[in-house]
Amino acid sequence: MKSLPIYIAVLVFVACSEDDNNQSVVIQNPDIDKAYEYLDRGVGDSAFFAFNKAKDIYIEANDSLNAANCLINMAITQQDQGDYFGAQETGLQATDYLDKSDSSHHIYISTNYNNLGIATGKLSDFEKALTFYELALQFSTDSLYTSIYQNNMAICYQELKRYDKAIQIYADIYDSVKHNRKQFARVLSNLARTKWLAAPTYPAADELLTSLAIRQEENDKWGLHASYVHLTDYYANIRLDSALWYARKMYDTATEIKSPDDQVYALSKLIELSPEGKAKEYFRTYQSLTDSLHQARTAAKNQFALIRYEVEKNKADNLRLQNENAEKINRLTRQRFFIGSLVFLLILFVAGGRFWYKKRKQRLELEAQHKIKASQLKTSRKVHDVVANGIYRVMSEIENKEDIDREGILDKLEGVYHKSRDISYEAEESLPAELSYAQQVTELLTSFATADQKVLIVGNESQLWDHVNENIKTEIKHVLQELMVNMRKHSHTDQVVIRFGENEGKLKIYYKDNGVGTKNVHAQGNGLKNTGSRIKNLDGEIIFVSEPGNGLKIEIAIPIS
């Protein structure tokens, strides 16, 4: 019946995981060590007090996870001492410090909701307890704890006499716990008991006794107590002597594990099953134990409330002393402020003037350096676009044409030479007057064609370029040349299609090849990066579409009106 050791096991797991979750920030908090020491010794009130102090330290340090851990430990302690309303209040307070979106918080969240379910179930609000158990399952990160939460849900369904739901839960987890003998014995006994409660003629004895035997082999004292409870209830109406024997075993085990609640329950069964003379003896023990337990529970509730009151009172006193000290310091500060203000303002004025002069000088130097770097970058790009690509174009013609026009090659090399010389004088690139812009584009693109690589041009009409300004034309030639150089170097294509058009005041250029493609066209090198920069400087847009094996598609749109 009682499942306290399981919750302590969950608590220990939570406590042990604390170091892993706080490696990044180590907060010195000696109260947390004291709290765990008291917890191990079973001194619940001292552990509660230490956890409460440790919690305040973590809150001041903005360590919400450890603050929540302290509150969870406090709630479990209250639940163990019978302060179920206090356990609910503390557990709900812990939820404010936990982040459901952070997976490292989930073990804490599930443990807290499980304890809230236990406390709520102790208050006989089983519907609300089921809600808490469902939340515990939602954030459970361990199969063992999941089976524990499911078992607790099934017990609630038993109390609500919804036996079909309880049986379904036990059936669902039956196979998953076979590797764990203690858990298997728990599920087996609870399943048999639930089937018997649903149908009193169900022969549950064999399963109940099998579970008892496993628990005896495992020396599971808490499990043995649960088995004795189940067997006592089962035999109460069919074999009174057996029921009485198991009731005595239940009482002895409850005394051994020091569980007052279970001792009270065992005595109530002994009173019910024993002869009149013996029942009176048991009743006197029952009455004495019940009174003691009630007094202890009342004292525990008052003690927890008193501990919180004292802590809050100490905090209030500390705040009052801090405020008084702060007021004294403020008075001294105001007195000193008026004496030192003129000196401070003078120093500030002198230092500020020197600082402004120094920063202005640095800014002017930095602007001059930026202008030099911008000029160098512009020249470098021109060298790449005009000289490097021009030479590559000539090399391509020499490599791929069988009949070499030496005069033409020399003319083109001379043109590259003049262009490179003009760069040093920032001269604008001039084009042969005898060729129209459409012809220049055609000659540029076809110069990259070979016997194995066809270049198809569509829409390159003279009318298209009539209302395009010279700056855009110049940039487009550089862009086209960059695309063709990139094609020759990387695409391994045998066909390139370049289509020109105009739509809605924008010049449209479409490039397509059937080469190898790539996952990241921007990783090809500086060429395509420069291409993108040129289009952006013209307020245009460029779209790359490419996948390995499917070639490369490029769409360019440049405003021309």
Coordinates of C-alpha atoms in Angstrom, one line a residue:
M1 CA 0.0 0.0 0.0
K2 CA 2.5 2.6 1.1
S3 CA 5.0 3.7 -1.6
L4 CA 7.2 6.1 0.4
P5 CA 10.5 4.5 -0.5
I6 CA 9.8 4.9 -4.2
Y7 CA 9.4 8.7 -3.7
I8 CA 12.6 8.9 -1.7
A9 CA 14.3 7.0 -4.6
V10 CA 13.0 9.6 -7.0
L11 CA 14.1 12.4 -4.6
V12 CA 17.6 10.9 -4.4
F13 CA 17.8 10.8 -8.2
V14 CA 16.8 14.4 -8.4
A15 CA 19.3 15.4 -5.7
C16 CA 22.2 13.5 -7.4
S17 CA 21.5 15.1 -10.7
E18 CA 21.9 18.6 -9.2
D19 CA 25.7 18.7 -9.9
D20 CA 25.2 17.9 -13.6
N21 CA 22.7 20.6 -14.0
N22 CA 24.7 23.3 -12.3
Q23 CA 28.2 22.8 -13.5
S24 CA 28.2 26.1 -15.3
V25 CA 27.6 28.2 -12.1
V26 CA 28.7 26.9 -8.7
I27 CA 26.9 28.6 -5.9
Q28 CA 28.2 28.2 -2.4
N29 CA 25.2 27.2 -0.3
P30 CA 26.2 25.2 2.9
D31 CA 22.5 24.9 3.9
I32 CA 21.8 22.5 1.1
D33 CA 24.4 20.0 2.4
K34 CA 22.9 20.3 5.9
A35 CA 19.4 19.7 4.4
Y36 CA 20.4 16.5 2.8
E37 CA 22.3 15.4 5.9
Y38 CA 19.1 15.9 8.0
L39 CA 17.1 14.1 5.3
D40 CA 19.3 11.1 5.4
R41 CA 19.0 11.0 9.2
G42 CA 15.2 11.2 9.1
V43 CA 15.0 14.6 10.9
G44 CA 12.2 16.0 8.8
D45 CA 11.7 19.4 10.5
S46 CA 15.4 20.3 10.5
A47 CA 15.7 19.2 6.8
F48 CA 12.7 21.4 6.0
F49 CA 14.2 24.4 7.7
A50 CA 17.6 23.9 6.0
F51 CA 15.9 23.5 2.6
N52 CA 13.9 26.7 3.2
K53 CA 17.1 28.6 3.9
A54 CA 18.9 27.1 0.9
K55 CA 16.0 28.0 -1.3
D56 CA 16.2 31.7 -0.4
I57 CA 20.0 31.7 -1.3
Y58 CA 19.3 30.1 -4.7
I59 CA 16.5 32.6 -5.4
E60 CA 18.8 35.6 -4.6
A61 CA 21.3 34.0 -7.0
N62 CA 18.6 33.6 -9.7
D63 CA 19.2 29.9 -9.7
S64 CA 15.6 28.8 -10.3
L65 CA 16.3 25.1 -10.8
N66 CA 17.9 24.6 -7.4
A67 CA 15.3 26.8 -5.8
A68 CA 12.6 24.5 -7.2
N69 CA 14.6 21.4 -6.1
C70 CA 14.6 22.8 -2.5
L71 CA 10.8 23.4 -2.6
I72 CA 10.2 19.9 -4.0
N73 CA 12.2 18.4 -1.1
M74 CA 10.2 20.5 1.3
A75 CA 6.9 19.4 -0.2
I76 CA 7.9 15.7 0.0
T77 CA 8.9 16.2 3.6
Q78 CA 5.5 17.8 4.4
Q79 CA 3.7 15.0 2.6
D80 CA 5.7 12.4 4.5
Q81 CA 4.8 14.1 7.8
G82 CA 1.1 14.2 7.0
D83 CA 0.9 18.0 6.2
Y84 CA -0.9 17.3 2.9
F85 CA -2.3 20.9 2.4
G86 CA 1.1 22.3 3.1
A87 CA 2.7 19.8 0.6
Q88 CA 0.2 21.0 -2.0
E89 CA 1.0 24.7 -1.4
T90 CA 4.8 24.1 -1.5
G91 CA 4.6 21.9 -4.6
L92 CA 2.6 24.4 -6.5
Q93 CA 5.1 27.1 -5.5
A94 CA 7.9 25.0 -7.0
T95 CA 6.2 24.9 -10.4
D96 CA 6.8 28.7 -10.7
Y97 CA 10.6 28.1 -10.8
L98 CA 10.5 25.2 -13.4
D99 CA 10.7 25.7 -17.2
K100 CA 8.7 23.1 -19.1
S101 CA 10.5 23.9 -22.3
D102 CA 13.9 22.9 -20.7
S103 CA 14.5 19.1 -20.8
S104 CA 16.9 19.3 -17.9
H105 CA 13.9 20.4 -15.7
H106 CA 11.7 17.5 -16.7
I107 CA 12.8 15.1 -14.0
Y108 CA 12.1 17.8 -11.4
I109 CA 8.7 18.6 -12.9
S110 CA 7.6 15.0 -13.0
T111 CA 8.7 14.3 -9.4
N112 CA 6.9 17.4 -8.2
Y113 CA 3.7 16.6 -10.0
N114 CA 3.9 13.0 -8.6
N115 CA 4.2 14.3 -5.1
L116 CA 1.3 16.7 -5.7
G117 CA -0.7 13.7 -6.8
I118 CA 0.1 11.7 -3.6
A119 CA -0.8 14.6 -1.3
T120 CA -4.0 15.3 -3.2
G121 CA -4.9 11.6 -3.1
K122 CA -4.3 11.5 0.7
L123 CA -7.0 14.3 0.8
S124 CA -9.3 11.9 -1.1
D125 CA -9.5 14.2 -4.1
F126 CA -8.7 11.4 -6.6
E127 CA -9.9 13.2 -9.7
K128 CA -7.5 16.1 -9.1
A129 CA -4.7 13.6 -8.1
L130 CA -5.2 11.9 -11.6
T131 CA -4.6 15.2 -13.2
F132 CA -1.3 15.6 -11.4
Y133 CA -0.2 12.1 -12.3
E134 CA -1.0 12.7 -15.9
L135 CA 1.3 15.7 -15.8
A136 CA 4.0 13.7 -14.1
L137 CA 3.8 11.1 -16.9
Q138 CA 4.0 13.9 -19.5
F139 CA 7.4 15.0 -18.2
S140 CA 8.7 11.6 -17.1
T141 CA 12.2 10.7 -18.5
D142 CA 12.7 7.3 -17.0
S143 CA 10.7 4.1 -17.6
L144 CA 10.9 3.0 -13.9
Y145 CA 9.4 6.3 -12.7
T146 CA 6.8 6.1 -15.5
S147 CA 5.6 2.7 -14.3
I148 CA 5.4 4.2 -10.7
Y149 CA 3.3 7.1 -11.9
Q150 CA 1.0 4.7 -13.8
N151 CA 0.7 2.5 -10.8
N152 CA -0.4 5.5 -8.7
M153 CA -3.0 6.4 -11.3
A154 CA -4.4 2.9 -11.2
I155 CA -4.7 3.1 -7.4
C156 CA -6.7 6.4 -7.9
Y157 CA -9.0 4.6 -10.3
Q158 CA -9.4 1.8 -7.8
E159 CA -10.5 4.3 -5.2
L160 CA -13.0 5.8 -7.7
K161 CA -14.3 2.2 -8.4
R162 CA -13.3 2.7 -12.1
Y163 CA -11.8 -0.8 -12.1
D164 CA -11.7 -1.1 -15.9
K165 CA -9.3 1.9 -16.2
A166 CA -7.1 0.5 -13.5
I167 CA -7.0 -2.9 -15.1
Q168 CA -6.1 -1.4 -18.4
I169 CA -3.1 0.5 -16.9
Y170 CA -1.8 -2.6 -15.2
A171 CA -2.2 -4.6 -18.4
D172 CA -0.3 -2.0 -20.3
I173 CA 2.7 -2.0 -18.0
Y174 CA 2.7 -5.7 -17.1
D175 CA 5.2 -6.8 -19.7
S176 CA 7.5 -3.7 -19.4
V177 CA 8.2 -4.4 -15.7
K178 CA 9.0 -8.2 -15.9
H179 CA 12.7 -7.5 -15.8
N180 CA 12.3 -5.7 -12.4
R181 CA 11.1 -8.3 -9.9
K182 CA 10.0 -5.7 -7.3
Q183 CA 8.0 -3.8 -9.9
F184 CA 6.6 -7.0 -11.4
A185 CA 5.4 -8.2 -8.0
R186 CA 3.8 -4.8 -7.4
V187 CA 1.9 -4.9 -10.7
L188 CA 1.0 -8.5 -10.4
S189 CA -0.5 -8.0 -6.9
N190 CA -2.3 -4.8 -7.8
L191 CA -3.7 -6.3 -11.0
A192 CA -5.1 -9.3 -9.2
R193 CA -6.6 -7.2 -6.5
T194 CA -8.3 -4.9 -9.0
K195 CA -9.7 -7.8 -10.9
W196 CA -11.1 -9.2 -7.6
L197 CA -12.6 -5.9 -6.6
A198 CA -14.3 -5.7 -10.1
A199 CA -15.5 -9.3 -9.8
P200 CA -15.5 -10.7 -6.3
T201 CA -15.6 -14.3 -7.7
Y202 CA -12.3 -13.8 -9.4
P203 CA -9.7 -16.4 -8.1
A204 CA -6.9 -13.9 -7.2
A205 CA -5.2 -16.1 -4.6
D206 CA -2.5 -17.7 -6.8
E207 CA -1.3 -14.3 -8.2
L208 CA -1.4 -12.7 -4.8
L209 CA 0.7 -15.5 -3.3
T210 CA 3.1 -15.4 -6.2
S211 CA 3.7 -11.7 -5.6
L212 CA 4.1 -12.4 -1.9
A213 CA 6.8 -15.0 -2.6
I214 CA 8.7 -12.6 -4.9
R215 CA 8.7 -9.9 -2.3
Q216 CA 9.9 -12.4 0.4
E217 CA 12.8 -13.4 -1.9
E218 CA 13.6 -9.7 -2.6
N219 CA 13.2 -8.8 1.1
D220 CA 10.9 -5.9 0.0
K221 CA 9.4 -4.9 3.3
W222 CA 7.1 -2.3 1.9
G223 CA 6.0 -4.7 -0.8
L224 CA 5.4 -7.4 1.8
H225 CA 3.1 -5.0 3.7
A226 CA 1.1 -4.4 0.5
S227 CA 0.8 -8.1 -0.1
Y228 CA -0.5 -8.7 3.4
V229 CA -3.1 -6.0 3.0
H230 CA -4.3 -7.5 -0.3
L231 CA -4.4 -11.1 1.1
T232 CA -6.2 -9.9 4.3
D233 CA -8.9 -8.2 2.2
Y234 CA -9.2 -11.2 -0.1
Y235 CA -9.7 -13.8 2.6
A236 CA -11.8 -11.6 4.9
N237 CA -15.1 -13.1 3.7
I238 CA -14.1 -16.6 2.7
R239 CA -11.4 -17.8 5.1
L240 CA -11.4 -15.8 8.4
D241 CA -8.5 -17.6 9.9
S242 CA -6.3 -16.8 6.9
A243 CA -7.4 -13.2 6.9
L244 CA -6.6 -12.9 10.6
W245 CA -3.1 -14.5 10.1
Y246 CA -2.3 -12.0 7.3
A247 CA -3.6 -9.1 9.3
R248 CA -1.2 -10.0 12.1
K249 CA 1.6 -10.1 9.5
M250 CA 0.5 -6.8 8.1
Y251 CA 0.7 -5.2 11.6
D252 CA 4.1 -6.7 12.4
T253 CA 5.5 -5.5 9.0
A254 CA 4.0 -2.0 9.5
T255 CA 5.7 -1.8 12.9
E256 CA 9.0 -3.0 11.4
I257 CA 9.0 -0.4 8.7
K258 CA 7.9 2.3 11.2
S259 CA 4.8 3.4 9.3
P260 CA 2.2 4.7 11.8
D261 CA -0.5 5.0 9.1
D262 CA -0.1 1.4 8.1
Q263 CA -0.1 0.3 11.7
V264 CA -3.4 2.1 12.2
Y265 CA -4.9 0.4 9.1
A266 CA -3.6 -3.0 10.3
L267 CA -5.1 -2.6 13.7
S268 CA -8.5 -1.6 12.2
K269 CA -8.4 -5.0 10.3
L270 CA -7.4 -6.9 13.5
I271 CA -10.3 -5.3 15.4
E272 CA -12.7 -6.3 12.6
L273 CA -11.4 -9.9 12.3
S274 CA -10.5 -10.8 15.9
P275 CA -12.7 -12.4 18.6
E276 CA -14.4 -9.9 20.9
G277 CA -11.8 -10.1 23.8
K278 CA -8.8 -9.8 21.5
A279 CA -10.5 -7.0 19.5
K280 CA -10.9 -4.9 22.6
E281 CA -7.1 -5.2 23.2
Y282 CA -6.4 -4.2 19.6
F283 CA -8.9 -1.3 19.9
R284 CA -7.0 0.2 22.9
T285 CA -3.8 0.1 20.9
Y286 CA -5.6 1.5 17.9
Q287 CA -7.0 4.4 19.9
S288 CA -3.7 5.3 21.5
L289 CA -1.8 5.1 18.3
T290 CA -4.5 7.2 16.5
D291 CA -4.4 9.9 19.1
S292 CA -0.5 10.0 19.0
L293 CA -0.5 10.1 15.2
H294 CA -3.1 13.0 15.2
Q295 CA -1.1 15.0 17.7
A296 CA 2.1 14.4 15.8
R297 CA 0.5 15.4 12.5
T298 CA -0.9 18.6 14.1
A299 CA 2.4 19.4 15.6
A300 CA 4.2 18.8 12.3
K301 CA 1.8 21.2 10.5
N302 CA 2.2 23.8 13.1
Q303 CA 6.0 23.3 13.1
F304 CA 6.3 23.7 9.3
A305 CA 4.1 26.9 9.5
L306 CA 6.2 28.2 12.4
I307 CA 9.5 27.5 10.5
R308 CA 8.2 29.5 7.6
Y309 CA 7.1 32.3 9.8
E310 CA 10.4 32.5 11.6
V311 CA 12.3 32.5 8.3
E312 CA 10.1 35.3 6.8
K313 CA 10.4 37.2 10.1
N314 CA 14.2 37.0 9.9
K315 CA 14.1 38.1 6.3
A316 CA 12.0 41.1 7.3
D317 CA 14.3 42.0 10.2
N318 CA 17.3 41.8 7.9
L319 CA 15.6 44.0 5.4
R320 CA 14.8 46.6 8.0
L321 CA 18.4 46.6 9.2
Q322 CA 19.7 46.9 5.7
N323 CA 17.3 49.9 5.0
E324 CA 18.5 51.6 8.2
N325 CA 22.2 51.1 7.2
A326 CA 21.4 52.3 3.7
E327 CA 19.8 55.5 5.0
K328 CA 22.9 56.2 7.2
I329 CA 25.2 55.7 4.2
N330 CA 22.9 58.0 2.0
R331 CA 23.2 60.8 4.5
L332 CA 27.0 60.6 4.6
T333 CA 27.1 60.4 0.8
R334 CA 24.9 63.5 0.4
Q335 CA 27.2 65.5 2.7
R336 CA 30.3 64.4 0.8
F337 CA 28.7 65.0 -2.5
F338 CA 28.3 68.8 -2.2
I339 CA 32.0 69.1 -1.1
G340 CA 33.4 67.2 -4.0
S341 CA 31.0 68.2 -6.8
L342 CA 32.9 71.3 -8.1
V343 CA 36.2 69.4 -8.1
F344 CA 34.6 66.5 -9.9
L345 CA 33.0 68.7 -12.5
L346 CA 36.3 70.4 -13.2
I347 CA 38.1 67.1 -13.6
L348 CA 35.2 65.8 -15.8
F349 CA 35.4 68.8 -18.0
V350 CA 39.2 68.5 -18.6
A351 CA 39.1 64.8 -19.0
G352 CA 36.0 65.0 -21.3
G353 CA 37.7 67.6 -23.5
R354 CA 40.8 65.5 -23.9
F355 CA 38.8 62.4 -24.6
W356 CA 36.7 64.2 -27.2
Y357 CA 39.8 65.4 -29.0
K358 CA 41.4 62.0 -28.9
K359 CA 38.3 60.3 -30.2
R360 CA 37.9 62.9 -33.0
K361 CA 41.5 62.3 -34.1
Q362 CA 41.0 58.5 -34.1
R363 CA 37.8 58.9 -36.0
L364 CA 39.4 61.0 -38.7
E365 CA 42.3 58.5 -39.0
L366 CA 39.9 55.6 -39.2
E367 CA 37.8 57.3 -41.9
A368 CA 41.0 57.9 -43.9
Q369 CA 42.0 54.2 -43.6
H370 CA 38.5 53.1 -44.7
K371 CA 38.7 55.3 -47.8
I372 CA 42.1 53.7 -48.6
K373 CA 40.8 50.2 -48.1
A374 CA 37.6 50.9 -50.1
S375 CA 39.8 52.3 -53.0
Q376 CA 42.0 49.2 -52.8
L377 CA 39.0 46.9 -52.8
K378 CA 37.5 48.6 -55.8
T379 CA 40.8 48.4 -57.7
S380 CA 41.2 44.7 -56.7
R381 CA 37.7 43.9 -58.0
K382 CA 38.4 45.7 -61.2
V383 CA 41.6 43.7 -61.7
H384 CA 39.7 40.5 -61.1
D385 CA 36.7 41.4 -63.3
V386 CA 38.6 43.0 -66.1
V387 CA 42.1 41.5 -66.2
A388 CA 41.7 38.0 -64.7
N389 CA 38.5 37.2 -66.4
G390 CA 39.6 38.8 -69.7
I391 CA 42.8 36.7 -69.7
Y392 CA 40.7 33.6 -68.8
R393 CA 38.4 34.3 -71.8
V394 CA 41.4 34.6 -74.2
M395 CA 42.9 31.3 -72.7
S396 CA 39.5 29.6 -73.3
E397 CA 39.4 30.6 -76.9
I398 CA 43.0 29.5 -77.5
E399 CA 42.3 26.1 -75.8
N400 CA 39.0 25.3 -77.6
K401 CA 39.3 26.7 -81.1
E402 CA 41.3 24.8 -83.7
D403 CA 41.8 27.8 -86.0
I404 CA 43.4 30.4 -83.9
D405 CA 43.1 34.0 -85.1
R406 CA 46.4 35.3 -83.9
E407 CA 45.7 38.9 -84.8
G408 CA 42.4 38.7 -83.0
I409 CA 44.0 37.1 -79.9
L410 CA 46.7 39.8 -79.9
D411 CA 44.1 42.5 -80.2
K412 CA 42.2 41.1 -77.3
L413 CA 45.3 40.8 -75.2
E414 CA 46.2 44.4 -76.1
G415 CA 42.7 45.3 -75.0
V416 CA 43.2 43.6 -71.7
Y417 CA 46.5 45.4 -71.4
H418 CA 44.9 48.8 -72.0
K419 CA 42.1 48.0 -69.5
S420 CA 44.6 47.1 -66.8
R421 CA 46.5 50.3 -67.4
D422 CA 43.3 52.3 -67.3
I423 CA 42.4 50.9 -63.9
S424 CA 45.4 52.7 -62.4
Y425 CA 44.0 56.0 -63.7
E426 CA 40.4 55.0 -62.7
A427 CA 39.4 55.3 -66.3
E428 CA 36.1 53.9 -67.5
E429 CA 36.3 50.8 -69.6
S430 CA 35.6 51.6 -73.3
L431 CA 34.2 49.2 -75.8
P432 CA 34.8 48.9 -79.6
A433 CA 32.6 51.5 -81.3
E434 CA 31.9 49.2 -84.2
L435 CA 30.0 46.6 -82.2
S436 CA 26.6 47.1 -80.6
Y437 CA 26.0 46.1 -77.0
A438 CA 24.0 43.1 -78.1
Q439 CA 26.9 42.0 -80.3
Q440 CA 29.3 42.5 -77.5
V441 CA 27.2 40.3 -75.2
T442 CA 26.9 37.6 -77.9
E443 CA 30.7 37.6 -78.6
L444 CA 31.4 37.5 -74.8
L445 CA 29.1 34.5 -74.3
T446 CA 30.0 32.5 -77.4
S447 CA 33.7 32.9 -76.6
F448 CA 33.2 30.3 -73.9
A449 CA 31.6 27.8 -76.2
T450 CA 33.5 24.6 -77.2
A451 CA 32.8 21.5 -79.2
D452 CA 31.7 19.8 -75.9
Q453 CA 29.9 22.8 -74.4
K454 CA 27.2 24.6 -76.3
V455 CA 26.1 28.1 -75.4
L456 CA 22.5 29.0 -76.4
I457 CA 21.5 32.7 -76.3
V458 CA 17.8 33.8 -76.4
G459 CA 16.3 37.3 -76.4
N460 CA 19.6 39.3 -76.9
E461 CA 18.0 41.9 -79.2
S462 CA 19.4 45.4 -79.7
Q463 CA 16.0 47.0 -78.8
L464 CA 16.3 45.4 -75.4
W465 CA 19.3 47.4 -74.5
D466 CA 18.3 50.8 -75.9
H467 CA 16.9 52.2 -72.6
V468 CA 19.4 50.5 -70.3
N469 CA 22.0 53.0 -69.0
E470 CA 25.7 52.5 -69.5
N471 CA 26.5 51.7 -65.9
I472 CA 24.1 48.8 -65.8
K473 CA 25.4 47.5 -69.2
T474 CA 29.0 47.6 -67.8
E475 CA 28.0 45.7 -64.7
I476 CA 25.9 43.2 -66.7
K477 CA 28.9 42.3 -68.8
H478 CA 31.0 41.7 -65.7
V479 CA 28.2 39.5 -64.3
L480 CA 27.8 37.5 -67.5
Q481 CA 31.6 37.0 -67.8
E482 CA 31.7 35.8 -64.1
L483 CA 28.9 33.3 -64.7
M484 CA 30.6 31.9 -67.7
V485 CA 34.0 31.6 -66.0
N486 CA 32.3 29.9 -63.1
M487 CA 30.6 27.5 -65.6
R488 CA 33.9 26.6 -67.2
K489 CA 35.6 26.0 -63.9
H490 CA 33.0 24.1 -61.9
S491 CA 29.8 23.0 -63.7
H492 CA 31.1 20.2 -66.1
T493 CA 28.1 21.0 -68.3
D494 CA 27.6 20.3 -72.0
Q495 CA 24.9 22.9 -72.5
V496 CA 24.2 26.5 -71.2
V497 CA 21.1 28.5 -72.0
I498 CA 21.1 32.3 -71.3
R499 CA 17.8 34.1 -71.9
F500 CA 17.2 37.9 -71.8
G501 CA 13.9 39.7 -71.4
E502 CA 12.1 42.7 -69.9
N503 CA 9.0 42.6 -67.6
E504 CA 7.4 45.3 -65.5
G505 CA 10.2 47.7 -65.8
K506 CA 12.9 45.1 -64.9
L507 CA 15.6 43.6 -67.0
K508 CA 15.4 39.8 -66.6
I509 CA 18.4 37.4 -67.2
Y510 CA 17.9 33.7 -66.9
Y511 CA 20.9 31.3 -66.7
K512 CA 20.6 27.5 -66.8
D513 CA 23.1 24.6 -67.3
N514 CA 22.8 20.9 -66.9
G515 CA 26.0 20.4 -65.0
V516 CA 26.8 18.8 -61.7
G517 CA 25.1 21.4 -59.5
T518 CA 25.9 22.0 -55.9
K519 CA 24.3 22.2 -52.4
N520 CA 25.8 25.6 -51.7
V521 CA 26.4 27.8 -54.7
H522 CA 27.7 30.6 -52.4
A523 CA 30.7 28.3 -51.4
Q524 CA 32.0 28.4 -55.0
G525 CA 34.4 31.3 -54.4
N526 CA 34.7 35.1 -54.7
G527 CA 33.4 35.1 -58.2
L528 CA 29.8 34.4 -57.4
K529 CA 30.0 36.5 -54.3
N530 CA 31.1 39.5 -56.4
T531 CA 28.2 38.7 -58.8
G532 CA 25.8 38.9 -55.9
S533 CA 27.3 42.2 -54.7
R534 CA 27.1 43.8 -58.2
I535 CA 23.4 42.9 -58.5
K536 CA 22.7 44.2 -55.1
N537 CA 24.5 47.5 -55.9
L538 CA 22.1 47.9 -58.8
D539 CA 19.1 47.4 -56.5
G540 CA 18.5 44.1 -58.2
E541 CA 17.8 40.6 -57.1
I542 CA 19.6 37.3 -57.9
I543 CA 18.2 33.8 -57.1
F544 CA 20.3 30.7 -57.2
V545 CA 18.6 27.3 -57.5
S546 CA 20.8 24.2 -57.5
E547 CA 21.0 20.6 -56.2
P548 CA 23.8 18.1 -56.8
G549 CA 23.3 16.4 -60.2
N550 CA 20.5 18.7 -61.3
G551 CA 22.5 21.6 -62.7
L552 CA 22.4 25.3 -61.8
K553 CA 19.6 27.9 -62.4
I554 CA 20.1 31.6 -61.8
E555 CA 17.4 34.3 -62.1
I556 CA 18.5 38.0 -62.2
A557 CA 16.1 41.0 -62.1
I558 CA 17.4 44.6 -62.4
P559 CA 15.2 47.7 -62.3
I560 CA 15.8 49.8 -65.5
S561 CA 13.0 52.3 -65.3

